């Protein structure tokens, strides 16, 4: 029972969070809910997964579509009221709001109720476990899409690096009644699985290529046992490309290469997740394996222009390249660190760097052609921003790739691998056709996990 002067722990432990949220306008999703993980949604589409920690005896929630939206009843009310918890008035608001709900004590938890949320050990009360429940992923038993449509083999799909990183999920179209078995790639961050990338070969395109959940900072990443240092980390757009590259160019040992896929154009936060991963596993070399088109080259520039790899000097790491694409042109930005000192010397150095970039980009372009041009340099503290406008020409983009790698001291640390075809799966299928490789006869291979612990 709540005390006369309840503490925050009383709210977290003694108020049934499901009933409280129902009073807030949420309704239980009966199809997705279980005793251990009730799922609620309000009229605005906000979804919350509820759990109960056996150790702390606290009720908590996660939003499957926003990793920042999580906590206890206290966090929920503070967020709703936008209460200032650094002030006495903010806490007073919180107590009054919850007090109006608990006034008759009818909402104190009854652990004997058949509707009570089932407690679970602390190690199970995680966002990753909640998201796995929410997405309801099935084991990978149907491999038709991967093998028949994408040309991947059982050996590739069942490689230890990919076990537990590919699933199935079945959808039924409300309009056509068509049942589609999707191949699913979970997108993970340090918070666990926050989104899934769905692939299928449905003629209607039902959810094909769709990302469900929050991809902002999440990546698809292959297995790596704790304590193992990979020789290489490969970064590409699609998990299918990662699997295809592996089949074409397998590493000598299963865990010599770590595979990372962004699920499309890299978001603003995914590079932060990748950088933390690099800092932790310290690969000897990073491979950029994006598509063989201008977009893929721009993605390479973005990664080469900001990743910090072991062995770089501080000055090299401080130089950042980024590129923004417009309809028929691009804007290249180079953030240069300039030590404090004589302003004339600084300006001379920046002018020399700018001229070096323009000379490299405009090589072979006559004055009457569409050439790269420089905009005004912006100074802020010890950093200066060089801005170059250039047409969307492949030669210029590949020259920027080279400049970024050389200027940032990555020549022996980062390599670009480009397929001859559009992407690495097209490359795989072209190679199969060239070698007259027949399609695998085995269908719906069930891939069994090895008895070993792997971690993100």
GROMACS .gro file of C-alpha atoms in nm:
model
  456
    1UNK     CA    1   0.000   0.000   0.000
    2UNK     CA    2   0.120   0.353  -0.073
    3UNK     CA    3   0.231   0.543   0.237
    4UNK     CA    4   0.089   0.879   0.343
    5UNK     CA    5   0.404   1.045   0.210
    6UNK     CA    6   0.495   0.825  -0.084
    7UNK     CA    7   0.851   0.810  -0.212
    8UNK     CA    8   0.946   0.778  -0.578
    9UNK     CA    9   1.020   0.410  -0.522
   10UNK     CA   10   0.660   0.361  -0.407
   11UNK     CA   11   0.530   0.495  -0.736
   12UNK     CA   12   0.767   0.277  -0.940
   13UNK     CA   13   0.699  -0.040  -0.744
   14UNK     CA   14   0.338  -0.020  -0.629
   15UNK     CA   15   0.147   0.138  -0.918
   16UNK     CA   16   0.041  -0.099  -1.193
   17UNK     CA   17   0.193   0.078  -1.493
   18UNK     CA   18  -0.041  -0.091  -1.740
   19UNK     CA   19  -0.353   0.031  -1.558
   20UNK     CA   20  -0.200   0.377  -1.515
   21UNK     CA   21  -0.128   0.408  -1.888
   22UNK     CA   22  -0.477   0.284  -1.973
   23UNK     CA   23  -0.610   0.572  -1.763
   24UNK     CA   24  -0.384   0.797  -1.978
   25UNK     CA   25  -0.559   0.688  -2.297
   26UNK     CA   26  -0.345   0.390  -2.394
   27UNK     CA   27  -0.501   0.061  -2.500
   28UNK     CA   28  -0.349  -0.283  -2.483
   29UNK     CA   29  -0.249  -0.444  -2.811
   30UNK     CA   30  -0.393  -0.791  -2.747
   31UNK     CA   31  -0.218  -0.944  -3.047
   32UNK     CA   32   0.131  -0.842  -2.939
   33UNK     CA   33   0.090  -0.852  -2.560
   34UNK     CA   34   0.191  -1.130  -2.322
   35UNK     CA   35   0.189  -1.151  -1.942
   36UNK     CA   36   0.560  -1.073  -1.940
   37UNK     CA   37   0.556  -0.800  -2.205
   38UNK     CA   38   0.227  -0.608  -2.239
   39UNK     CA   39   0.224  -0.370  -2.538
   40UNK     CA   40   0.014  -0.051  -2.529
   41UNK     CA   41  -0.058   0.219  -2.785
   42UNK     CA   42  -0.237   0.554  -2.768
   43UNK     CA   43  -0.435   0.745  -3.030
   44UNK     CA   44  -0.124   0.932  -3.146
   45UNK     CA   45   0.050   0.603  -3.226
   46UNK     CA   46   0.292   0.608  -2.934
   47UNK     CA   47   0.376   0.248  -2.848
   48UNK     CA   48   0.509   0.136  -2.510
   49UNK     CA   49   0.627  -0.209  -2.400
   50UNK     CA   50   0.582  -0.269  -2.025
   51UNK     CA   51   0.795  -0.489  -1.802
   52UNK     CA   52   0.853  -0.565  -1.434
   53UNK     CA   53   1.201  -0.605  -1.285
   54UNK     CA   54   1.210  -0.891  -1.035
   55UNK     CA   55   1.515  -0.751  -0.854
   56UNK     CA   56   1.411  -0.386  -0.811
   57UNK     CA   57   1.036  -0.467  -0.816
   58UNK     CA   58   0.991  -0.165  -1.042
   59UNK     CA   59   0.766  -0.133  -1.346
   60UNK     CA   60   0.932   0.013  -1.655
   61UNK     CA   61   0.857   0.086  -2.019
   62UNK     CA   62   1.035   0.108  -2.354
   63UNK     CA   63   0.918   0.276  -2.673
   64UNK     CA   64   1.012   0.037  -2.959
   65UNK     CA   65   1.028   0.327  -3.204
   66UNK     CA   66   1.230   0.571  -2.993
   67UNK     CA   67   1.517   0.447  -2.776
   68UNK     CA   68   1.514   0.774  -2.577
   69UNK     CA   69   1.154   0.718  -2.465
   70UNK     CA   70   1.199   0.482  -2.171
   71UNK     CA   71   1.188   0.467  -1.791
   72UNK     CA   72   0.938   0.429  -1.509
   73UNK     CA   73   0.610   0.598  -1.420
   74UNK     CA   74   0.816   0.886  -1.282
   75UNK     CA   75   0.991   0.941  -1.618
   76UNK     CA   76   0.658   0.919  -1.800
   77UNK     CA   77   0.491   1.184  -1.582
   78UNK     CA   78   0.796   1.414  -1.580
   79UNK     CA   79   0.798   1.399  -1.960
   80UNK     CA   80   0.426   1.457  -1.992
   81UNK     CA   81   0.427   1.757  -1.760
   82UNK     CA   82   0.763   1.881  -1.883
   83UNK     CA   83   0.836   1.919  -1.513
   84UNK     CA   84   1.156   2.087  -1.395
   85UNK     CA   85   1.301   1.822  -1.163
   86UNK     CA   86   1.575   2.059  -1.053
   87UNK     CA   87   1.313   2.258  -0.864
   88UNK     CA   88   1.084   2.188  -0.570
   89UNK     CA   89   0.788   2.300  -0.781
   90UNK     CA   90   0.863   2.038  -1.045
   91UNK     CA   91   0.855   1.754  -0.792
   92UNK     CA   92   0.540   1.898  -0.638
   93UNK     CA   93   0.375   1.881  -0.980
   94UNK     CA   94   0.476   1.517  -1.010
   95UNK     CA   95   0.340   1.418  -0.668
   96UNK     CA   96   0.012   1.603  -0.726
   97UNK     CA   97  -0.042   1.442  -1.068
   98UNK     CA   98   0.022   1.088  -0.949
   99UNK     CA   99  -0.163   1.161  -0.624
  100UNK     CA  100  -0.482   1.237  -0.815
  101UNK     CA  101  -0.457   0.892  -0.974
  102UNK     CA  102  -0.376   0.697  -0.656
  103UNK     CA  103  -0.608   0.887  -0.425
  104UNK     CA  104  -0.843   0.596  -0.357
  105UNK     CA  105  -0.558   0.340  -0.353
  106UNK     CA  106  -0.755   0.126  -0.599
  107UNK     CA  107  -0.463   0.114  -0.840
  108UNK     CA  108  -0.207  -0.028  -0.601
  109UNK     CA  109  -0.063  -0.345  -0.756
  110UNK     CA  110  -0.241  -0.669  -0.678
  111UNK     CA  111   0.021  -0.935  -0.746
  112UNK     CA  112  -0.246  -1.205  -0.731
  113UNK     CA  113  -0.440  -1.054  -1.022
  114UNK     CA  114  -0.452  -1.262  -1.336
  115UNK     CA  115  -0.369  -0.946  -1.530
  116UNK     CA  116  -0.061  -0.854  -1.324
  117UNK     CA  117   0.258  -0.812  -1.525
  118UNK     CA  118   0.482  -1.115  -1.479
  119UNK     CA  119   0.812  -1.034  -1.306
  120UNK     CA  120   1.138  -1.126  -1.471
  121UNK     CA  121   1.506  -1.132  -1.368
  122UNK     CA  122   1.706  -0.814  -1.418
  123UNK     CA  123   1.914  -0.970  -1.695
  124UNK     CA  124   1.594  -1.034  -1.891
  125UNK     CA  125   1.441  -0.691  -1.824
  126UNK     CA  126   1.627  -0.520  -2.109
  127UNK     CA  127   1.533  -0.318  -2.412
  128UNK     CA  128   1.684  -0.584  -2.635
  129UNK     CA  129   1.457  -0.853  -2.487
  130UNK     CA  130   1.156  -0.622  -2.510
  131UNK     CA  131   1.229  -0.542  -2.875
  132UNK     CA  132   1.273  -0.909  -2.964
  133UNK     CA  133   0.929  -0.972  -2.819
  134UNK     CA  134   0.780  -0.671  -2.997
  135UNK     CA  135   0.911  -0.769  -3.340
  136UNK     CA  136   0.817  -1.137  -3.291
  137UNK     CA  137   1.094  -1.269  -3.513
  138UNK     CA  138   1.092  -1.631  -3.627
  139UNK     CA  139   1.401  -1.850  -3.673
  140UNK     CA  140   1.546  -1.851  -4.023
  141UNK     CA  141   1.383  -2.158  -4.176
  142UNK     CA  142   1.270  -2.020  -4.514
  143UNK     CA  143   1.576  -1.929  -4.722
  144UNK     CA  144   1.409  -1.909  -5.065
  145UNK     CA  145   1.468  -1.535  -5.096
  146UNK     CA  146   1.834  -1.555  -4.996
  147UNK     CA  147   1.921  -1.862  -5.199
  148UNK     CA  148   1.697  -1.854  -5.505
  149UNK     CA  149   1.668  -1.479  -5.560
  150UNK     CA  150   2.001  -1.361  -5.421
  151UNK     CA  151   2.228  -1.656  -5.504
  152UNK     CA  152   2.358  -1.705  -5.151
  153UNK     CA  153   2.468  -2.051  -5.042
  154UNK     CA  154   2.399  -2.254  -4.728
  155UNK     CA  155   2.765  -2.214  -4.630
  156UNK     CA  156   2.732  -1.835  -4.644
  157UNK     CA  157   2.398  -1.812  -4.463
  158UNK     CA  158   2.512  -2.062  -4.201
  159UNK     CA  159   2.852  -1.905  -4.143
  160UNK     CA  160   2.922  -1.846  -3.774
  161UNK     CA  161   2.954  -1.473  -3.839
  162UNK     CA  162   2.587  -1.454  -3.944
  163UNK     CA  163   2.413  -1.700  -3.709
  164UNK     CA  164   2.140  -1.520  -3.514
  165UNK     CA  165   2.167  -1.215  -3.741
  166UNK     CA  166   1.904  -1.322  -3.998
  167UNK     CA  167   1.541  -1.416  -3.924
  168UNK     CA  168   1.204  -1.475  -4.086
  169UNK     CA  169   0.882  -1.284  -4.024
  170UNK     CA  170   0.545  -1.355  -4.185
  171UNK     CA  171   0.300  -1.084  -4.288
  172UNK     CA  172  -0.049  -1.115  -4.435
  173UNK     CA  173  -0.176  -0.832  -4.653
  174UNK     CA  174  -0.506  -0.690  -4.527
  175UNK     CA  175  -0.595  -0.595  -4.885
  176UNK     CA  176  -0.502  -0.904  -5.085
  177UNK     CA  177  -0.473  -1.175  -4.820
  178UNK     CA  178  -0.130  -1.257  -4.959
  179UNK     CA  179   0.108  -1.418  -4.710
  180UNK     CA  180   0.466  -1.302  -4.743
  181UNK     CA  181   0.760  -1.456  -4.560
  182UNK     CA  182   1.013  -1.182  -4.508
  183UNK     CA  183   1.383  -1.222  -4.454
  184UNK     CA  184   1.464  -0.997  -4.160
  185UNK     CA  185   1.788  -0.830  -4.054
  186UNK     CA  186   1.784  -0.681  -3.701
  187UNK     CA  187   1.933  -0.332  -3.666
  188UNK     CA  188   2.120  -0.290  -3.338
  189UNK     CA  189   2.269  -0.015  -3.128
  190UNK     CA  190   2.420  -0.026  -2.782
  191UNK     CA  191   2.059  -0.027  -2.659
  192UNK     CA  192   1.995  -0.357  -2.840
  193UNK     CA  193   1.767  -0.421  -3.138
  194UNK     CA  194   1.575  -0.105  -3.224
  195UNK     CA  195   1.461  -0.177  -3.581
  196UNK     CA  196   1.436  -0.451  -3.840
  197UNK     CA  197   1.503  -0.440  -4.213
  198UNK     CA  198   1.257  -0.655  -4.410
  199UNK     CA  199   1.331  -0.810  -4.747
  200UNK     CA  200   1.118  -1.032  -4.971
  201UNK     CA  201   1.039  -1.109  -5.333
  202UNK     CA  202   0.666  -1.036  -5.321
  203UNK     CA  203   0.526  -0.924  -5.659
  204UNK     CA  204   0.317  -0.667  -5.474
  205UNK     CA  205   0.622  -0.534  -5.290
  206UNK     CA  206   0.455  -0.587  -4.953
  207UNK     CA  207   0.686  -0.422  -4.697
  208UNK     CA  208   0.989  -0.513  -4.911
  209UNK     CA  209   1.291  -0.305  -4.817
  210UNK     CA  210   1.100  -0.146  -4.533
  211UNK     CA  211   1.267  -0.059  -4.204
  212UNK     CA  212   1.037  -0.114  -3.909
  213UNK     CA  213   1.132   0.064  -3.590
  214UNK     CA  214   1.397   0.327  -3.520
  215UNK     CA  215   1.707   0.304  -3.742
  216UNK     CA  216   1.864   0.636  -3.637
  217UNK     CA  217   2.171   0.501  -3.458
  218UNK     CA  218   2.130   0.131  -3.529
  219UNK     CA  219   2.332  -0.085  -3.766
  220UNK     CA  220   2.325  -0.446  -3.880
  221UNK     CA  221   2.641  -0.608  -3.750
  222UNK     CA  222   2.777  -0.962  -3.775
  223UNK     CA  223   2.885  -1.174  -3.479
  224UNK     CA  224   3.210  -1.123  -3.298
  225UNK     CA  225   3.308  -1.321  -2.989
  226UNK     CA  226   3.417  -1.118  -2.689
  227UNK     CA  227   3.789  -1.052  -2.684
  228UNK     CA  228   3.837  -1.127  -3.055
  229UNK     CA  229   4.005  -0.854  -3.261
  230UNK     CA  230   3.905  -0.865  -3.629
  231UNK     CA  231   4.164  -0.790  -3.893
  232UNK     CA  232   3.904  -0.606  -4.101
  233UNK     CA  233   3.574  -0.423  -4.064
  234UNK     CA  234   3.361  -0.399  -4.377
  235UNK     CA  235   3.101  -0.121  -4.406
  236UNK     CA  236   2.830  -0.137  -4.674
  237UNK     CA  237   2.472  -0.032  -4.736
  238UNK     CA  238   2.278  -0.360  -4.726
  239UNK     CA  239   2.320  -0.681  -4.524
  240UNK     CA  240   2.265  -0.863  -4.857
  241UNK     CA  241   2.578  -0.686  -4.989
  242UNK     CA  242   2.772  -0.796  -4.681
  243UNK     CA  243   2.669  -1.160  -4.732
  244UNK     CA  244   2.748  -1.137  -5.104
  245UNK     CA  245   3.092  -0.987  -5.043
  246UNK     CA  246   3.162  -1.263  -4.792
  247UNK     CA  247   3.069  -1.529  -5.047
  248UNK     CA  248   3.287  -1.369  -5.314
  249UNK     CA  249   3.582  -1.288  -5.087
  250UNK     CA  250   3.565  -1.501  -4.771
  251UNK     CA  251   3.812  -1.421  -4.493
  252UNK     CA  252   4.070  -1.682  -4.396
  253UNK     CA  253   3.915  -1.726  -4.053
  254UNK     CA  254   3.543  -1.684  -3.960
  255UNK     CA  255   3.595  -1.382  -3.737
  256UNK     CA  256   3.878  -1.210  -3.924
  257UNK     CA  257   3.623  -0.970  -4.072
  258UNK     CA  258   3.339  -0.785  -3.900
  259UNK     CA  259   3.050  -0.684  -4.127
  260UNK     CA  260   2.846  -0.366  -4.077
  261UNK     CA  261   2.549  -0.248  -4.287
  262UNK     CA  262   2.355   0.076  -4.251
  263UNK     CA  263   2.037  -0.039  -4.425
  264UNK     CA  264   2.061   0.241  -4.683
  265UNK     CA  265   2.194   0.596  -4.672
  266UNK     CA  266   2.382   0.643  -4.345
  267UNK     CA  267   2.188   0.846  -4.091
  268UNK     CA  268   2.344   1.128  -3.889
  269UNK     CA  269   2.383   0.902  -3.584
  270UNK     CA  270   2.498   0.572  -3.736
  271UNK     CA  271   2.860   0.693  -3.776
  272UNK     CA  272   2.872   0.747  -3.399
  273UNK     CA  273   2.768   0.384  -3.340
  274UNK     CA  274   3.025   0.261  -3.593
  275UNK     CA  275   3.298   0.478  -3.439
  276UNK     CA  276   3.229   0.335  -3.092
  277UNK     CA  277   3.246  -0.013  -3.243
  278UNK     CA  278   3.582   0.068  -3.407
  279UNK     CA  279   3.715   0.208  -3.081
  280UNK     CA  280   3.618  -0.113  -2.905
  281UNK     CA  281   3.731  -0.383  -3.151
  282UNK     CA  282   4.022  -0.192  -3.311
  283UNK     CA  283   4.028  -0.347  -3.662
  284UNK     CA  284   4.356  -0.332  -3.849
  285UNK     CA  285   4.178  -0.210  -4.162
  286UNK     CA  286   3.838  -0.075  -4.265
  287UNK     CA  287   3.688  -0.170  -4.601
  288UNK     CA  288   3.425   0.056  -4.761
  289UNK     CA  289   3.214  -0.159  -4.995
  290UNK     CA  290   2.933   0.065  -5.116
  291UNK     CA  291   2.748   0.058  -5.448
  292UNK     CA  292   2.925   0.139  -5.773
  293UNK     CA  293   2.736   0.464  -5.837
  294UNK     CA  294   2.769   0.828  -5.740
  295UNK     CA  295   2.566   0.778  -5.423
  296UNK     CA  296   2.800   0.498  -5.316
  297UNK     CA  297   3.103   0.719  -5.378
  298UNK     CA  298   2.948   0.997  -5.169
  299UNK     CA  299   2.890   0.745  -4.887
  300UNK     CA  300   3.258   0.651  -4.912
  301UNK     CA  301   3.355   1.016  -4.883
  302UNK     CA  302   3.136   1.056  -4.577
  303UNK     CA  303   3.297   0.760  -4.398
  304UNK     CA  304   3.654   0.834  -4.511
  305UNK     CA  305   3.602   1.195  -4.412
  306UNK     CA  306   3.512   1.137  -4.048
  307UNK     CA  307   3.616   0.794  -3.916
  308UNK     CA  308   3.901   0.794  -3.666
  309UNK     CA  309   4.118   0.485  -3.697
  310UNK     CA  310   4.408   0.357  -3.489
  311UNK     CA  311   4.736   0.515  -3.600
  312UNK     CA  312   4.604   0.852  -3.717
  313UNK     CA  313   4.769   1.163  -3.579
  314UNK     CA  314   4.551   1.417  -3.399
  315UNK     CA  315   4.600   1.668  -3.683
  316UNK     CA  316   4.493   1.410  -3.943
  317UNK     CA  317   4.187   1.302  -3.745
  318UNK     CA  318   4.087   1.668  -3.694
  319UNK     CA  319   4.047   1.723  -4.069
  320UNK     CA  320   3.690   1.628  -4.165
  321UNK     CA  321   3.539   1.586  -4.511
  322UNK     CA  322   3.163   1.589  -4.574
  323UNK     CA  323   2.960   1.614  -4.893
  324UNK     CA  324   2.600   1.719  -4.957
  325UNK     CA  325   2.420   1.627  -5.276
  326UNK     CA  326   2.185   1.854  -5.469
  327UNK     CA  327   1.996   1.766  -5.784
  328UNK     CA  328   2.284   1.816  -6.028
  329UNK     CA  329   2.567   1.924  -5.801
  330UNK     CA  330   2.749   1.863  -5.473
  331UNK     CA  331   2.891   2.077  -5.197
  332UNK     CA  332   3.214   1.957  -5.040
  333UNK     CA  333   3.302   2.084  -4.692
  334UNK     CA  334   3.649   2.040  -4.544
  335UNK     CA  335   3.692   2.123  -4.177
  336UNK     CA  336   4.059   2.210  -4.124
  337UNK     CA  337   4.226   2.253  -3.785
  338UNK     CA  338   4.464   2.549  -3.793
  339UNK     CA  339   4.688   2.598  -3.486
  340UNK     CA  340   4.670   2.944  -3.332
  341UNK     CA  341   4.930   3.184  -3.466
  342UNK     CA  342   4.988   3.443  -3.734
  343UNK     CA  343   4.667   3.516  -3.923
  344UNK     CA  344   4.854   3.581  -4.248
  345UNK     CA  345   5.024   3.240  -4.224
  346UNK     CA  346   4.688   3.077  -4.154
  347UNK     CA  347   4.525   3.237  -4.456
  348UNK     CA  348   4.819   3.144  -4.679
  349UNK     CA  349   4.793   2.782  -4.567
  350UNK     CA  350   4.418   2.770  -4.629
  351UNK     CA  351   4.457   2.927  -4.973
  352UNK     CA  352   4.719   2.667  -5.060
  353UNK     CA  353   4.491   2.383  -4.946
  354UNK     CA  354   4.199   2.527  -5.140
  355UNK     CA  355   4.410   2.558  -5.454
  356UNK     CA  356   4.533   2.202  -5.411
  357UNK     CA  357   4.173   2.075  -5.396
  358UNK     CA  358   4.059   2.277  -5.699
  359UNK     CA  359   4.361   2.169  -5.904
  360UNK     CA  360   4.293   1.803  -5.827
  361UNK     CA  361   3.920   1.823  -5.901
  362UNK     CA  362   3.949   2.031  -6.220
  363UNK     CA  363   4.228   1.826  -6.378
  364UNK     CA  364   4.128   1.765  -6.740
  365UNK     CA  365   3.842   2.015  -6.727
  366UNK     CA  366   3.885   2.313  -6.962
  367UNK     CA  367   3.770   2.663  -6.851
  368UNK     CA  368   3.454   2.638  -7.062
  369UNK     CA  369   3.344   2.320  -6.881
  370UNK     CA  370   3.148   2.284  -6.557
  371UNK     CA  371   3.429   2.303  -6.303
  372UNK     CA  372   3.469   2.297  -5.927
  373UNK     CA  373   3.464   2.640  -5.763
  374UNK     CA  374   3.542   2.765  -5.414
  375UNK     CA  375   3.312   2.958  -5.182
  376UNK     CA  376   3.424   3.190  -4.904
  377UNK     CA  377   3.620   3.027  -4.622
  378UNK     CA  378   3.455   3.047  -4.278
  379UNK     CA  379   3.668   3.071  -3.963
  380UNK     CA  380   3.559   2.967  -3.615
  381UNK     CA  381   3.822   2.951  -3.343
  382UNK     CA  382   4.105   2.723  -3.452
  383UNK     CA  383   3.891   2.560  -3.723
  384UNK     CA  384   3.828   2.682  -4.076
  385UNK     CA  385   3.572   2.548  -4.319
  386UNK     CA  386   3.663   2.523  -4.686
  387UNK     CA  387   3.360   2.494  -4.915
  388UNK     CA  388   3.383   2.368  -5.272
  389UNK     CA  389   3.094   2.349  -5.520
  390UNK     CA  390   3.127   2.082  -5.787
  391UNK     CA  391   2.912   1.911  -6.050
  392UNK     CA  392   2.784   1.559  -5.991
  393UNK     CA  393   3.063   1.408  -6.200
  394UNK     CA  394   3.207   1.069  -6.109
  395UNK     CA  395   3.574   1.166  -6.176
  396UNK     CA  396   3.552   1.453  -5.930
  397UNK     CA  397   3.386   1.236  -5.665
  398UNK     CA  398   3.653   0.965  -5.689
  399UNK     CA  399   3.923   1.231  -5.660
  400UNK     CA  400   3.763   1.354  -5.337
  401UNK     CA  401   3.769   0.995  -5.206
  402UNK     CA  402   4.142   0.985  -5.269
  403UNK     CA  403   4.203   1.327  -5.114
  404UNK     CA  404   4.009   1.240  -4.799
  405UNK     CA  405   4.205   0.917  -4.751
  406UNK     CA  406   4.543   1.081  -4.814
  407UNK     CA  407   4.486   1.401  -4.613
  408UNK     CA  408   4.351   1.211  -4.314
  409UNK     CA  409   4.638   0.962  -4.301
  410UNK     CA  410   4.424   0.658  -4.390
  411UNK     CA  411   4.617   0.523  -4.688
  412UNK     CA  412   4.716   0.198  -4.517
  413UNK     CA  413   4.416   0.185  -4.283
  414UNK     CA  414   4.113   0.227  -4.512
  415UNK     CA  415   4.049   0.077  -4.855
  416UNK     CA  416   3.764   0.112  -5.100
  417UNK     CA  417   3.634  -0.201  -5.270
  418UNK     CA  418   3.401  -0.126  -5.558
  419UNK     CA  419   3.209  -0.394  -5.751
  420UNK     CA  420   3.219  -0.389  -6.131
  421UNK     CA  421   2.840  -0.416  -6.128
  422UNK     CA  422   2.600  -0.191  -5.936
  423UNK     CA  423   2.633  -0.364  -5.599
  424UNK     CA  424   2.794  -0.672  -5.448
  425UNK     CA  425   2.490  -0.893  -5.496
  426UNK     CA  426   2.477  -0.803  -5.866
  427UNK     CA  427   2.848  -0.883  -5.870
  428UNK     CA  428   2.783  -1.221  -5.710
  429UNK     CA  429   2.508  -1.311  -5.954
  430UNK     CA  430   2.714  -1.198  -6.253
  431UNK     CA  431   3.002  -1.413  -6.130
  432UNK     CA  432   2.769  -1.711  -6.090
  433UNK     CA  433   2.637  -1.666  -6.444
  434UNK     CA  434   2.990  -1.630  -6.576
  435UNK     CA  435   3.097  -1.953  -6.413
  436UNK     CA  436   2.769  -2.119  -6.513
  437UNK     CA  437   2.695  -2.196  -6.150
  438UNK     CA  438   2.356  -2.358  -6.108
  439UNK     CA  439   2.119  -2.245  -5.838
  440UNK     CA  440   2.149  -2.435  -5.508
  441UNK     CA  441   1.917  -2.734  -5.502
  442UNK     CA  442   1.857  -2.717  -5.130
  443UNK     CA  443   1.563  -2.505  -5.020
  444UNK     CA  444   1.443  -2.382  -4.687
  445UNK     CA  445   1.767  -2.476  -4.518
  446UNK     CA  446   1.740  -2.458  -4.142
  447UNK     CA  447   2.053  -2.293  -4.010
  448UNK     CA  448   2.151  -2.412  -3.664
  449UNK     CA  449   2.339  -2.190  -3.427
  450UNK     CA  450   2.676  -2.307  -3.294
  451UNK     CA  451   2.717  -2.360  -2.923
  452UNK     CA  452   2.910  -2.045  -2.847
  453UNK     CA  453   2.839  -1.705  -2.707
  454UNK     CA  454   2.854  -1.409  -2.938
  455UNK     CA  455   2.802  -1.043  -2.864
  456UNK     CA  456   2.736  -0.714  -3.033
   0.00000   0.00000   0.00000
